[in-house]
XYZ file of C-alpha atoms in Angstrom:
699
model
C 198.445 -148.879 -54.999
C 196.086 -146.059 -54.058
C 193.473 -147.170 -56.603
C 192.432 -150.826 -56.774
C 191.089 -152.557 -59.886
C 188.676 -155.481 -59.773
C 186.251 -157.037 -62.231
C 182.810 -158.223 -61.125
C 181.314 -160.140 -64.040
C 181.244 -157.637 -66.876
C 181.745 -154.532 -64.694
C 185.179 -153.175 -63.750
C 185.368 -151.419 -60.371
C 188.077 -148.825 -59.708
C 188.280 -148.114 -55.969
C 190.131 -145.036 -54.708
C 192.156 -146.135 -51.680
C 194.237 -143.283 -50.286
C 193.287 -142.822 -46.597
C 191.909 -140.943 -44.843
C 189.670 -139.317 -47.502
C 190.972 -140.813 -50.757
C 192.777 -137.638 -51.754
C 193.463 -137.428 -55.458
C 197.241 -137.498 -55.243
C 199.425 -138.402 -58.197
C 199.482 -142.143 -57.480
C 195.681 -142.179 -57.129
C 195.180 -140.244 -60.347
C 197.551 -142.596 -62.146
C 195.674 -145.582 -60.725
C 192.352 -144.257 -62.057
C 193.848 -143.570 -65.493
C 195.437 -147.031 -65.619
C 192.182 -148.664 -64.512
C 190.204 -146.863 -67.225
C 192.674 -147.960 -69.901
C 192.649 -151.527 -68.634
C 188.843 -151.701 -68.554
C 188.512 -150.253 -72.060
C 191.047 -152.766 -73.391
C 189.192 -155.743 -71.847
C 186.495 -157.023 -74.220
C 184.747 -158.779 -71.317
C 184.157 -155.459 -69.489
C 181.018 -153.578 -70.567
C 180.865 -150.827 -67.911
C 183.031 -149.207 -65.235
C 182.293 -148.081 -61.654
C 184.491 -145.606 -59.752
C 184.047 -145.540 -55.987
C 186.032 -144.916 -52.801
C 187.248 -147.211 -50.037
C 186.602 -146.541 -46.354
C 184.827 -143.390 -45.229
C 184.849 -141.343 -48.429
C 184.317 -141.332 -52.151
C 186.973 -138.623 -52.342
C 187.724 -135.489 -50.353
C 189.500 -133.917 -53.345
C 193.137 -132.853 -53.581
C 195.708 -134.709 -51.491
C 196.890 -132.134 -48.945
C 200.234 -133.963 -48.669
C 200.960 -132.724 -52.194
C 200.072 -129.056 -51.580
C 202.853 -126.900 -52.959
C 204.815 -129.807 -54.448
C 205.598 -130.764 -58.055
C 203.457 -133.892 -57.667
C 200.321 -131.752 -57.533
C 200.974 -130.704 -61.160
C 202.443 -133.977 -62.455
C 200.565 -135.742 -65.255
C 198.077 -137.167 -65.224
C 196.614 -134.115 -63.507
C 192.974 -134.155 -62.471
C 191.773 -132.489 -65.673
C 193.514 -135.207 -67.700
C 191.885 -137.946 -65.628
C 188.434 -136.364 -66.031
C 188.989 -136.086 -69.790
C 189.936 -139.777 -69.875
C 186.700 -140.600 -68.020
C 184.627 -138.560 -70.465
C 186.369 -140.175 -73.447
C 185.909 -143.721 -72.136
C 184.232 -145.875 -74.768
C 182.390 -147.675 -71.985
C 180.042 -145.991 -69.502
C 181.605 -144.839 -66.249
C 179.410 -144.700 -63.132
C 180.484 -142.795 -59.995
C 179.280 -144.596 -56.860
C 179.316 -141.755 -54.326
C 179.173 -142.099 -50.559
C 180.174 -140.425 -47.269
C 182.318 -137.560 -48.620
C 182.416 -136.167 -52.145
C 184.210 -132.847 -52.163
C 186.404 -130.640 -54.300
C 188.240 -132.637 -56.930
C 186.261 -135.696 -55.865
C 183.024 -134.021 -56.951
C 184.691 -132.751 -60.138
C 185.755 -136.323 -60.937
C 182.183 -137.530 -60.365
C 180.862 -134.770 -62.650
C 183.122 -136.088 -65.388
C 181.536 -139.549 -65.142
C 178.669 -140.482 -67.430
C 176.393 -141.393 -64.506
C 176.323 -140.772 -60.755
C 174.637 -142.915 -58.128
C 174.729 -141.765 -54.483
C 174.115 -143.040 -50.974
C 172.165 -140.949 -48.453
C 174.145 -138.965 -45.881
C 176.933 -138.092 -48.298
C 178.493 -134.643 -47.769
C 178.854 -132.925 -51.146
C 180.836 -129.689 -51.621
C 183.190 -127.614 -53.711
C 185.067 -125.973 -50.796
C 187.966 -124.446 -52.765
C 186.808 -120.892 -51.976
C 187.834 -121.538 -48.357
C 191.407 -121.816 -49.622
C 191.099 -118.610 -51.616
C 190.608 -120.554 -54.843
C 187.824 -121.713 -57.126
C 187.238 -125.244 -58.435
C 189.941 -125.727 -61.060
C 188.970 -128.978 -62.766
C 185.640 -128.026 -64.300
C 183.520 -127.615 -61.187
C 182.333 -124.115 -62.070
C 181.372 -125.280 -65.568
C 179.760 -128.640 -64.857
C 177.930 -128.129 -61.535
C 175.621 -125.364 -62.926
C 174.662 -127.757 -65.738
C 173.394 -130.407 -63.337
C 172.068 -128.313 -60.413
C 170.993 -125.101 -62.059
C 172.934 -121.854 -61.994
C 171.717 -120.415 -58.689
C 172.004 -123.575 -56.584
C 175.444 -124.301 -58.031
C 176.735 -120.771 -57.497
C 175.542 -120.801 -53.884
C 177.496 -124.011 -53.277
C 180.623 -122.751 -55.029
C 180.689 -119.284 -53.432
C 179.984 -120.556 -49.899
C 182.071 -123.731 -50.080
C 179.571 -125.286 -47.665
C 178.566 -128.951 -47.686
C 175.137 -130.139 -48.766
C 173.770 -133.604 -48.041
C 173.126 -135.885 -50.997
C 169.487 -136.462 -50.083
C 168.862 -132.688 -50.071
C 170.408 -132.366 -53.527
C 168.362 -135.352 -54.682
C 165.180 -133.523 -53.679
C 165.889 -130.458 -55.890
C 163.388 -130.498 -58.799
C 165.123 -131.084 -62.121
C 168.573 -131.808 -60.642
C 170.786 -133.998 -62.809
C 173.706 -134.469 -60.421
C 172.463 -137.867 -59.261
C 170.921 -140.349 -61.636
C 169.870 -142.433 -58.667
C 169.774 -142.216 -54.867
C 170.000 -145.607 -53.153
C 168.167 -146.485 -49.969
C 171.225 -146.903 -47.734
C 175.030 -146.734 -47.822
C 175.149 -150.523 -47.439
C 173.187 -150.960 -50.666
C 175.480 -148.744 -52.756
C 177.956 -151.348 -54.035
C 175.312 -153.783 -55.279
C 173.129 -150.996 -56.682
C 176.097 -149.477 -58.520
C 176.926 -152.792 -60.203
C 173.290 -153.289 -61.192
C 173.019 -149.729 -62.494
C 176.246 -150.081 -64.495
C 174.910 -153.261 -66.122
C 171.616 -151.508 -66.955
C 173.341 -148.704 -68.888
C 176.163 -150.752 -70.408
C 174.678 -150.640 -73.905
C 173.156 -147.153 -73.837
C 174.617 -144.864 -76.480
C 175.484 -142.105 -76.930
C 177.168 -141.807 -73.524
C 175.750 -138.801 -71.661
C 178.204 -136.014 -70.840
C 177.551 -133.216 -68.337
C 179.502 -130.843 -70.591
C 176.815 -131.204 -73.265
C 173.935 -130.129 -71.001
C 172.557 -126.594 -71.477
C 173.506 -123.869 -68.987
C 171.460 -120.663 -68.968
C 169.927 -118.186 -66.538
C 166.745 -116.387 -67.624
C 167.938 -113.064 -66.161
C 171.660 -113.629 -66.369
C 173.102 -110.103 -66.375
C 170.937 -108.892 -63.502
C 171.436 -112.072 -61.476
C 175.224 -112.103 -61.776
C 175.478 -108.409 -60.921
C 173.354 -109.056 -57.828
C 175.621 -111.996 -56.921
C 178.751 -109.852 -57.298
C 177.310 -107.160 -55.045
C 176.501 -109.782 -52.430
C 179.933 -111.413 -52.371
C 181.749 -108.071 -52.345
C 179.888 -107.126 -49.200
C 180.437 -110.471 -47.500
C 184.049 -111.162 -48.517
C 185.627 -107.782 -49.172
C 189.171 -108.957 -48.382
C 189.035 -112.055 -50.568
C 189.044 -112.078 -54.381
C 187.998 -115.726 -54.841
C 184.206 -115.414 -54.290
C 183.847 -112.756 -56.996
C 185.969 -114.842 -59.382
C 183.628 -117.774 -58.697
C 180.773 -115.600 -59.939
C 182.788 -114.730 -63.051
C 183.498 -118.406 -63.761
C 179.887 -119.527 -63.356
C 178.723 -116.637 -65.540
C 181.172 -117.879 -68.190
C 179.471 -121.285 -68.036
C 176.241 -119.583 -69.132
C 177.764 -117.430 -71.886
C 180.695 -119.320 -73.383
C 181.245 -122.604 -75.113
C 182.213 -125.343 -72.664
C 185.858 -125.516 -73.807
C 186.222 -121.733 -73.519
C 184.606 -121.794 -70.069
C 187.022 -124.490 -68.886
C 189.996 -122.466 -70.164
C 188.702 -119.334 -68.412
C 188.132 -121.253 -65.161
C 191.737 -122.522 -65.314
C 193.071 -119.012 -65.934
C 191.171 -117.690 -62.908
C 192.327 -120.642 -60.773
C 196.010 -120.088 -61.584
C 195.752 -116.337 -60.948
C 194.107 -116.955 -57.566
C 196.819 -119.452 -56.607
C 199.315 -116.572 -56.638
C 197.273 -114.135 -54.544
C 198.486 -113.406 -50.995
C 194.951 -114.102 -49.746
C 195.000 -117.655 -51.103
C 198.497 -118.232 -49.734
C 197.242 -117.029 -46.346
C 194.202 -119.327 -46.377
C 196.243 -122.326 -47.506
C 198.720 -121.581 -44.733
C 195.843 -121.429 -42.245
C 194.489 -124.753 -43.530
C 197.838 -126.481 -43.028
C 198.727 -124.715 -39.769
C 195.425 -125.655 -38.166
C 196.068 -129.338 -38.879
C 199.702 -129.114 -37.824
C 198.795 -127.440 -34.507
C 197.188 -130.643 -33.245
C 200.433 -132.570 -33.783
C 203.030 -132.517 -31.001
C 206.477 -133.746 -32.055
C 207.112 -136.005 -29.053
C 203.491 -137.067 -28.423
C 202.553 -139.605 -31.111
C 198.940 -139.974 -32.204
C 198.964 -143.475 -30.698
C 199.465 -142.070 -27.170
C 196.727 -143.491 -24.873
C 194.135 -140.960 -23.762
C 192.374 -140.684 -20.424
C 188.624 -141.114 -20.378
C 186.817 -137.818 -19.698
C 183.234 -138.513 -18.634
C 182.750 -135.795 -16.013
C 184.161 -132.270 -15.755
C 184.437 -129.925 -12.793
C 184.786 -126.150 -13.121
C 185.950 -123.940 -10.252
C 184.382 -120.501 -10.502
C 180.990 -119.512 -11.893
C 182.006 -116.117 -13.236
C 181.976 -115.095 -16.888
C 184.953 -117.295 -17.720
C 183.913 -120.307 -15.630
C 180.387 -120.268 -17.014
C 181.656 -120.008 -20.596
C 184.076 -122.887 -20.039
C 181.279 -125.033 -18.619
C 179.082 -124.353 -21.669
C 181.714 -125.837 -24.001
C 181.454 -129.191 -22.279
C 177.671 -129.078 -21.882
C 177.424 -128.407 -25.632
C 179.474 -131.553 -26.246
C 177.206 -133.641 -23.984
C 179.690 -133.910 -21.092
C 178.271 -133.459 -17.556
C 179.704 -130.495 -15.624
C 179.726 -129.605 -11.937
C 180.440 -125.938 -11.175
C 181.859 -125.041 -7.762
C 181.668 -121.639 -6.106
C 182.435 -120.412 -2.601
C 179.120 -118.574 -2.165
C 175.577 -119.437 -3.206
C 174.929 -115.943 -4.583
C 177.891 -116.217 -6.958
C 176.713 -119.666 -8.025
C 173.201 -118.386 -8.696
C 174.509 -115.480 -10.761
C 176.692 -117.804 -12.810
C 173.897 -120.267 -13.560
C 171.568 -117.404 -14.471
C 174.142 -116.177 -17.011
C 174.454 -119.641 -18.559
C 170.668 -119.869 -18.829
C 170.502 -116.398 -20.359
C 173.118 -117.340 -22.978
C 171.245 -120.505 -23.944
C 167.854 -118.771 -23.941
C 169.257 -116.133 -26.297
C 170.316 -118.919 -28.681
C 166.855 -120.476 -28.471
C 165.225 -117.100 -29.173
C 167.422 -116.613 -32.261
C 166.599 -120.106 -33.531
C 170.191 -121.300 -33.104
C 169.280 -123.865 -30.446
C 166.202 -126.021 -30.052
C 164.329 -125.967 -26.751
C 164.866 -129.685 -26.123
C 168.638 -129.284 -26.671
C 168.671 -126.399 -24.204
C 166.892 -128.491 -21.587
C 169.195 -131.416 -22.274
C 172.296 -129.282 -21.733
C 170.997 -127.701 -18.548
C 170.181 -131.214 -17.332
C 173.892 -132.041 -17.511
C 174.788 -129.150 -15.199
C 175.228 -129.577 -11.453
C 176.338 -127.056 -8.824
C 178.114 -127.273 -5.494
C 179.801 -125.299 -2.725
C 181.819 -128.320 -1.583
C 185.106 -129.490 -3.138
C 184.267 -133.051 -2.093
C 181.586 -133.117 -4.800
C 184.348 -133.054 -7.432
C 185.831 -136.362 -6.295
C 184.501 -138.232 -9.345
C 185.503 -135.636 -11.976
C 187.936 -136.769 -14.668
C 188.963 -133.200 -15.495
C 188.795 -130.157 -13.214
C 189.431 -126.653 -14.594
C 189.908 -123.695 -12.290
C 188.783 -120.276 -13.483
C 189.399 -118.161 -10.391
C 191.063 -114.779 -9.818
C 194.430 -114.363 -11.585
C 196.612 -114.320 -8.484
C 199.095 -117.034 -7.532
C 198.033 -117.211 -3.897
C 194.410 -117.837 -4.905
C 195.525 -120.552 -7.334
C 197.589 -122.163 -4.573
C 194.577 -122.430 -2.277
C 192.454 -123.983 -5.035
C 195.011 -126.538 -6.218
C 195.864 -127.717 -2.729
C 192.184 -128.409 -2.141
C 191.852 -130.147 -5.503
C 194.887 -132.281 -4.748
C 193.169 -133.444 -1.569
C 189.845 -134.455 -3.155
C 190.437 -135.299 -6.834
C 190.649 -138.979 -7.718
C 193.928 -140.481 -8.946
C 194.388 -139.841 -12.654
C 192.112 -136.796 -12.764
C 193.515 -133.987 -14.905
C 193.848 -130.704 -13.005
C 193.851 -127.692 -15.331
C 194.384 -123.987 -14.773
C 192.757 -121.344 -16.940
C 195.544 -118.897 -16.059
C 196.408 -116.423 -18.807
C 199.896 -115.470 -17.587
C 200.925 -117.310 -14.410
C 203.574 -120.028 -14.079
C 201.929 -123.421 -14.619
C 204.975 -125.173 -13.123
C 204.509 -123.264 -9.857
C 200.817 -124.136 -9.901
C 201.658 -127.814 -10.501
C 204.056 -127.585 -7.534
C 201.102 -126.891 -5.243
C 200.057 -130.535 -5.779
C 201.635 -133.949 -5.244
C 200.711 -134.868 -8.843
C 202.433 -132.333 -11.144
C 202.236 -134.852 -14.009
C 198.438 -134.394 -14.012
C 198.530 -130.582 -14.141
C 198.189 -128.631 -17.393
C 197.204 -125.134 -18.472
C 193.959 -124.758 -20.410
C 193.782 -121.078 -21.283
C 190.361 -120.303 -22.737
C 189.673 -116.923 -24.322
C 186.715 -114.744 -23.434
C 183.889 -115.314 -24.137
C 184.963 -118.918 -23.595
C 181.821 -120.409 -25.142
C 182.442 -118.451 -28.382
C 186.185 -117.996 -28.949
C 187.829 -120.859 -30.839
C 191.313 -120.660 -29.336
C 192.532 -122.845 -26.490
C 196.149 -122.421 -25.383
C 197.257 -125.741 -23.896
C 200.158 -124.969 -21.586
C 202.594 -127.814 -21.127
C 204.379 -127.799 -17.789
C 207.764 -129.418 -17.222
C 206.101 -132.406 -15.570
C 202.889 -132.607 -17.637
C 202.412 -136.232 -18.737
C 202.188 -137.011 -22.435
C 198.849 -138.773 -22.029
C 197.477 -135.633 -20.334
C 198.512 -133.575 -23.367
C 197.070 -136.125 -25.798
C 193.803 -136.188 -23.836
C 193.425 -132.413 -23.693
C 194.208 -132.014 -27.413
C 191.600 -134.635 -28.326
C 189.093 -133.075 -25.939
C 189.678 -129.655 -27.519
C 188.554 -131.065 -30.841
C 185.467 -132.544 -29.188
C 184.462 -129.151 -27.766
C 185.255 -127.526 -31.137
C 188.316 -125.553 -30.089
C 191.536 -124.914 -31.979
C 194.170 -126.071 -29.516
C 197.743 -124.768 -29.645
C 200.455 -126.056 -27.319
C 202.564 -123.499 -25.455
C 205.469 -123.894 -23.103
C 205.589 -122.149 -19.735
C 206.534 -118.469 -19.730
C 204.941 -115.242 -18.600
C 201.904 -114.760 -20.869
C 202.491 -117.958 -22.868
C 202.258 -117.276 -26.618
C 199.387 -114.849 -27.091
C 199.644 -112.550 -24.081
C 203.455 -112.473 -24.147
C 203.253 -111.092 -27.696
C 200.319 -108.771 -27.114
C 202.257 -107.016 -24.359
C 204.802 -105.785 -26.918
C 201.986 -104.753 -29.250
C 200.341 -102.782 -26.423
C 203.649 -101.118 -25.497
C 204.025 -99.894 -29.073
C 200.459 -98.577 -29.058
C 201.343 -96.542 -25.967
C 204.525 -95.130 -27.517
C 202.598 -94.159 -30.656
C 200.129 -91.962 -28.770
C 202.936 -90.388 -26.729
C 204.659 -89.448 -29.996
C 201.635 -87.845 -31.646
C 198.942 -90.324 -32.666
C 195.481 -90.489 -31.093
C 193.882 -93.708 -29.839
C 191.298 -93.518 -32.617
C 193.970 -93.059 -35.330
C 195.876 -96.111 -34.089
C 192.712 -98.194 -33.903
C 191.507 -97.121 -37.350
C 194.884 -97.860 -38.938
C 195.059 -101.455 -37.729
C 191.370 -102.043 -38.313
C 191.847 -100.886 -41.914
C 194.736 -103.385 -42.095
C 192.159 -105.988 -41.100
C 192.260 -106.447 -37.328
C 188.862 -107.051 -35.780
C 189.607 -104.364 -33.187
C 192.409 -101.888 -32.518
C 194.500 -102.010 -29.310
C 192.623 -99.252 -27.496
C 189.156 -100.549 -28.284
C 190.430 -103.996 -27.274
C 191.711 -102.619 -23.966
C 188.336 -101.047 -23.245
C 186.563 -104.318 -23.993
C 188.890 -106.515 -21.905
C 189.227 -104.023 -19.043
C 192.164 -101.632 -18.799
C 192.657 -102.559 -15.149
C 193.858 -106.024 -16.238
C 196.794 -104.539 -18.136
C 197.412 -102.135 -15.238
C 197.810 -105.053 -12.818
C 200.302 -106.721 -15.163
C 202.314 -103.501 -15.540
C 202.493 -103.056 -11.755
C 204.004 -106.545 -11.575
C 206.392 -105.692 -14.412
C 207.610 -102.541 -12.645
C 208.852 -104.797 -9.824
C 210.105 -107.722 -11.911
C 211.516 -105.848 -14.925
C 212.284 -102.276 -13.855
C 214.251 -101.655 -17.066
C 211.243 -102.359 -19.325
C 209.906 -99.129 -20.780
C 206.167 -98.318 -20.903
C 204.103 -95.290 -21.795
C 202.498 -93.908 -18.621
C 199.301 -92.930 -20.447
C 197.596 -96.259 -19.691
C 198.375 -95.914 -15.972
C 197.051 -92.346 -15.951
C 193.873 -93.574 -17.638
C 193.328 -96.194 -14.921
C 194.078 -93.694 -12.161
C 191.115 -91.727 -13.586
C 188.947 -94.859 -13.065
C 188.487 -95.311 -16.808
C 188.678 -99.107 -16.990
C 186.704 -99.426 -20.212
C 183.216 -100.496 -21.203
C 182.445 -101.935 -17.780
C 182.833 -98.453 -16.215
C 181.340 -96.591 -19.181
C 184.649 -94.868 -19.864
C 188.095 -95.955 -21.011
C 190.173 -94.759 -23.930
C 186.757 -93.903 -25.359
C 183.473 -92.720 -23.877
C 180.472 -95.071 -23.893
C 176.752 -94.486 -23.621
C 174.671 -96.706 -21.346
C 173.586 -99.913 -23.081
C 175.741 -99.254 -26.147
C 179.202 -100.421 -27.205
C 179.941 -97.608 -29.654
C 183.404 -96.155 -28.990
C 183.121 -92.344 -28.864
C 186.412 -90.375 -29.017
C 187.016 -88.752 -25.637
C 188.148 -85.148 -25.243
C 189.082 -85.940 -21.641
C 191.476 -88.669 -22.773
C 192.927 -86.558 -25.581
C 193.643 -83.738 -23.084
C 195.265 -86.222 -20.697
C 197.543 -87.456 -23.494
C 198.437 -83.873 -24.522
C 199.230 -82.911 -20.915
C 201.364 -86.022 -20.524
C 203.327 -85.205 -23.693
C 203.978 -81.696 -22.374
C 205.212 -83.091 -19.048
C 207.752 -85.160 -20.986
C 208.695 -82.324 -23.303
C 207.477 -84.219 -26.383
C 206.492 -82.236 -29.451
C 203.845 -84.365 -31.219
C 204.593 -85.369 -34.812
C 202.422 -86.624 -37.650
C 202.554 -90.437 -37.738
C 201.502 -92.317 -40.856
C 199.100 -95.245 -40.798
C 201.842 -97.334 -42.413
C 204.199 -96.686 -39.486
C 201.433 -97.514 -37.011
C 200.700 -100.857 -38.672
C 204.369 -101.794 -39.071
C 205.296 -101.010 -35.479
C 202.344 -102.903 -34.077
C 202.587 -105.942 -36.349
C 206.388 -106.212 -36.405
C 206.429 -106.045 -32.597
C 204.350 -109.234 -32.682
C 206.715 -110.775 -35.217
C 209.879 -110.035 -33.243
C 208.436 -111.364 -29.987
C 207.093 -114.377 -31.888
C 210.619 -115.085 -33.118
C 211.880 -114.972 -29.518
C 209.094 -117.384 -28.529
C 210.138 -119.835 -31.249
C 213.778 -119.567 -30.218
C 212.855 -120.169 -26.575
C 210.897 -123.282 -27.542
C 207.646 -121.875 -26.122
C 205.954 -122.472 -29.485
C 206.871 -125.475 -31.590
C 206.070 -123.966 -34.998
C 205.572 -120.518 -36.482
C 202.176 -121.737 -37.706
C 201.163 -122.306 -34.067
C 201.764 -118.616 -33.355
C 199.685 -117.681 -36.388
C 196.844 -119.924 -35.188
C 196.891 -118.209 -31.785
C 196.583 -114.789 -33.384
C 194.045 -115.747 -36.037
C 191.685 -117.541 -33.638
C 192.240 -115.619 -30.405
C 193.358 -112.062 -31.133
C 191.484 -110.931 -34.238
C 194.466 -110.883 -36.589
C 193.119 -110.581 -40.164
C 192.627 -114.022 -41.705
C 193.497 -112.782 -45.182
C 196.959 -111.833 -43.840
C 197.592 -115.377 -42.553
C 198.848 -114.491 -39.062
C 201.828 -112.328 -37.976
C 204.563 -114.832 -38.847
C 203.086 -115.660 -42.249
C 202.593 -111.960 -42.931
C 206.261 -111.347 -42.131
C 207.156 -114.017 -44.678
C 204.990 -112.244 -47.251
C 206.645 -108.882 -46.552
C 210.074 -110.544 -46.567
C 212.092 -111.004 -43.366
C 214.886 -108.814 -44.754
C 212.367 -105.963 -45.103
C 211.026 -106.589 -41.595
C 214.528 -106.339 -40.130
C 215.261 -103.136 -42.072
C 212.072 -101.550 -40.702
C 213.023 -102.600 -37.172
C 216.418 -100.919 -37.566
C 214.625 -97.693 -38.488
C 212.368 -97.944 -35.445
C 215.403 -98.472 -33.199
C 216.644 -94.996 -34.201
C 213.559 -93.382 -32.648
C 214.648 -91.920 -29.255
C 211.079 -92.164 -27.905
C 210.774 -95.884 -28.736
C 212.494 -98.845 -27.064
C 215.663 -99.364 -29.101
C 216.579 -102.507 -27.175
C 213.300 -104.219 -28.132
C 213.862 -103.502 -31.813
C 217.052 -105.546 -31.873
C 215.931 -108.435 -34.128
C 215.520 -111.755 -32.322
C 218.496 -113.988 -33.234
C 216.234 -116.368 -35.179
C 214.714 -113.500 -37.162
C 218.133 -111.972 -37.866
C 219.560 -115.309 -39.026
C 216.629 -116.156 -41.319
C 216.689 -112.665 -42.825
C 220.443 -112.869 -43.448
C 220.039 -116.271 -45.137
C 217.125 -115.113 -47.278
C 214.817 -117.641 -45.587
C 211.361 -117.489 -44.043
C 209.624 -118.808 -40.939
C 208.673 -122.379 -41.805
């Protein structure tokens, strides 16, 4: 059973027991309903307590039932809450640790609520593109007040029970106990004390008004529109809470349910639910069970004190793990440490970091010019120049000094991790850890699994990623791994588009309107156009048949590397990052078109978006077929957390599912007819072609 029933004297206790967070799956809901019926039928029982086993009261819906018939099967959560409200005997919710979503809605249906300190309380449904669908928008304003409740519902953020308990006039908790350990005994005593109190109090009967309702709710709508313009759920939350203040409770509940069901069918909610599941699935590797032993990481070494090395070091310092940074020259080391200090001092100045925490983190940082000082490190990450010969020198030195069992990681963004592992006598200990710049900010970590990488190394790095608050995605070994292999095709299409008639600013604006954080040309200027130039030079030797627009090479030959040189695809003013359209660049593009005999044509924003996004999709399908990525959701996580793909679109592979793979393939066939494009690239990847033909989607 996922809900246990016990009787303590004259109090029945129903304990939710569905690890890890007592999700309210069908069996759990049935257990609660059965327990309520049993307690009401037992003349010896005078009161009922509902609580949760382990580390939660309840985290809400059972994610294992997302998208299945069981999620809708009776008794649904609304039915269970109604049974609680209609209980002839008082029902007390004994809340601890975690009380979220449906768990909080269940507690709001109880006649009384008693809570332990330190409990995280939330209605986080908005983060899945939804609103609370079992009465949360109608009951929470009645116990917390309209404004406090709406803030919780619209943000989806957690609030600690003791903070809620300190709100004047709050009626969410009837009692706060002194400690979590005291909750069970206090709940039994409280239940006994109210066993004979009648009538039984119901949250639904409490008044719900706002003194300046119309003005307040209009203000709230304006706020959420500005903050969440691509998501309909926050505004619908405002509508639902407003209904709580203006409608009868039953009508408000019906309206909430109508809004909930409508939101369930929005592409934005589907995208957010996909993200929720994909993020959890990314940490699971099919042949590396969760029980795999992990190596103990107590000390970390970082090779290179540049922008990337310093950012990598900060991740570990933030997590309380000592770091030693190695450089070849003292000046480079000093510059790197100064940058780390500057980053932390900026956080302190903005109030995001306390001074003592800053000092504590800097106290964990050591520096050296000698590889021998890394002999005790459990993990060593190199962040040196992206050239195989440089990597070879570093890894041979690491192999000589690192202790047995130390994990040796490369931050390479494109190079062959198997070749790098071959520079050592311990290839099983070598792994790719590709951080994204700025490494102390960006969430994505591509974990590159070499042919020889040991399973315990993978398990350790994945667990460590969680500790340093990264979203880790496993990639196989290929040129560019997942993210950069795909972005190359995206960048090629951007080049073809401007050769054919678009301007850099039109391309950027089109994809930014679609939802990308930054268009391809602004992104190139930020990253440094010389990086792509170096890759293309390598491609010209390795893949002479691969077609590129020459405009990017011409740009670099002009010395326009981007923001760092004050000029790239755009012009930049000193000290500013504003991208100013460049007449020099536009003339260069026009002259290049003339040299090729191209008459520019008008290109629609729709074509721009489709060519850029579907290029990602097709290459992603190749990556899945090659086994470089294990799941389409892994590719989406890479693009959502590392490349600025719009979250409300759910990632390139999910977006392709939404469009329909048949429609994607038809568009690709049209693009293949364009003589100025790369017809060979637009041949659908075999996996994409097969799924489209079968009417299926990426799973």
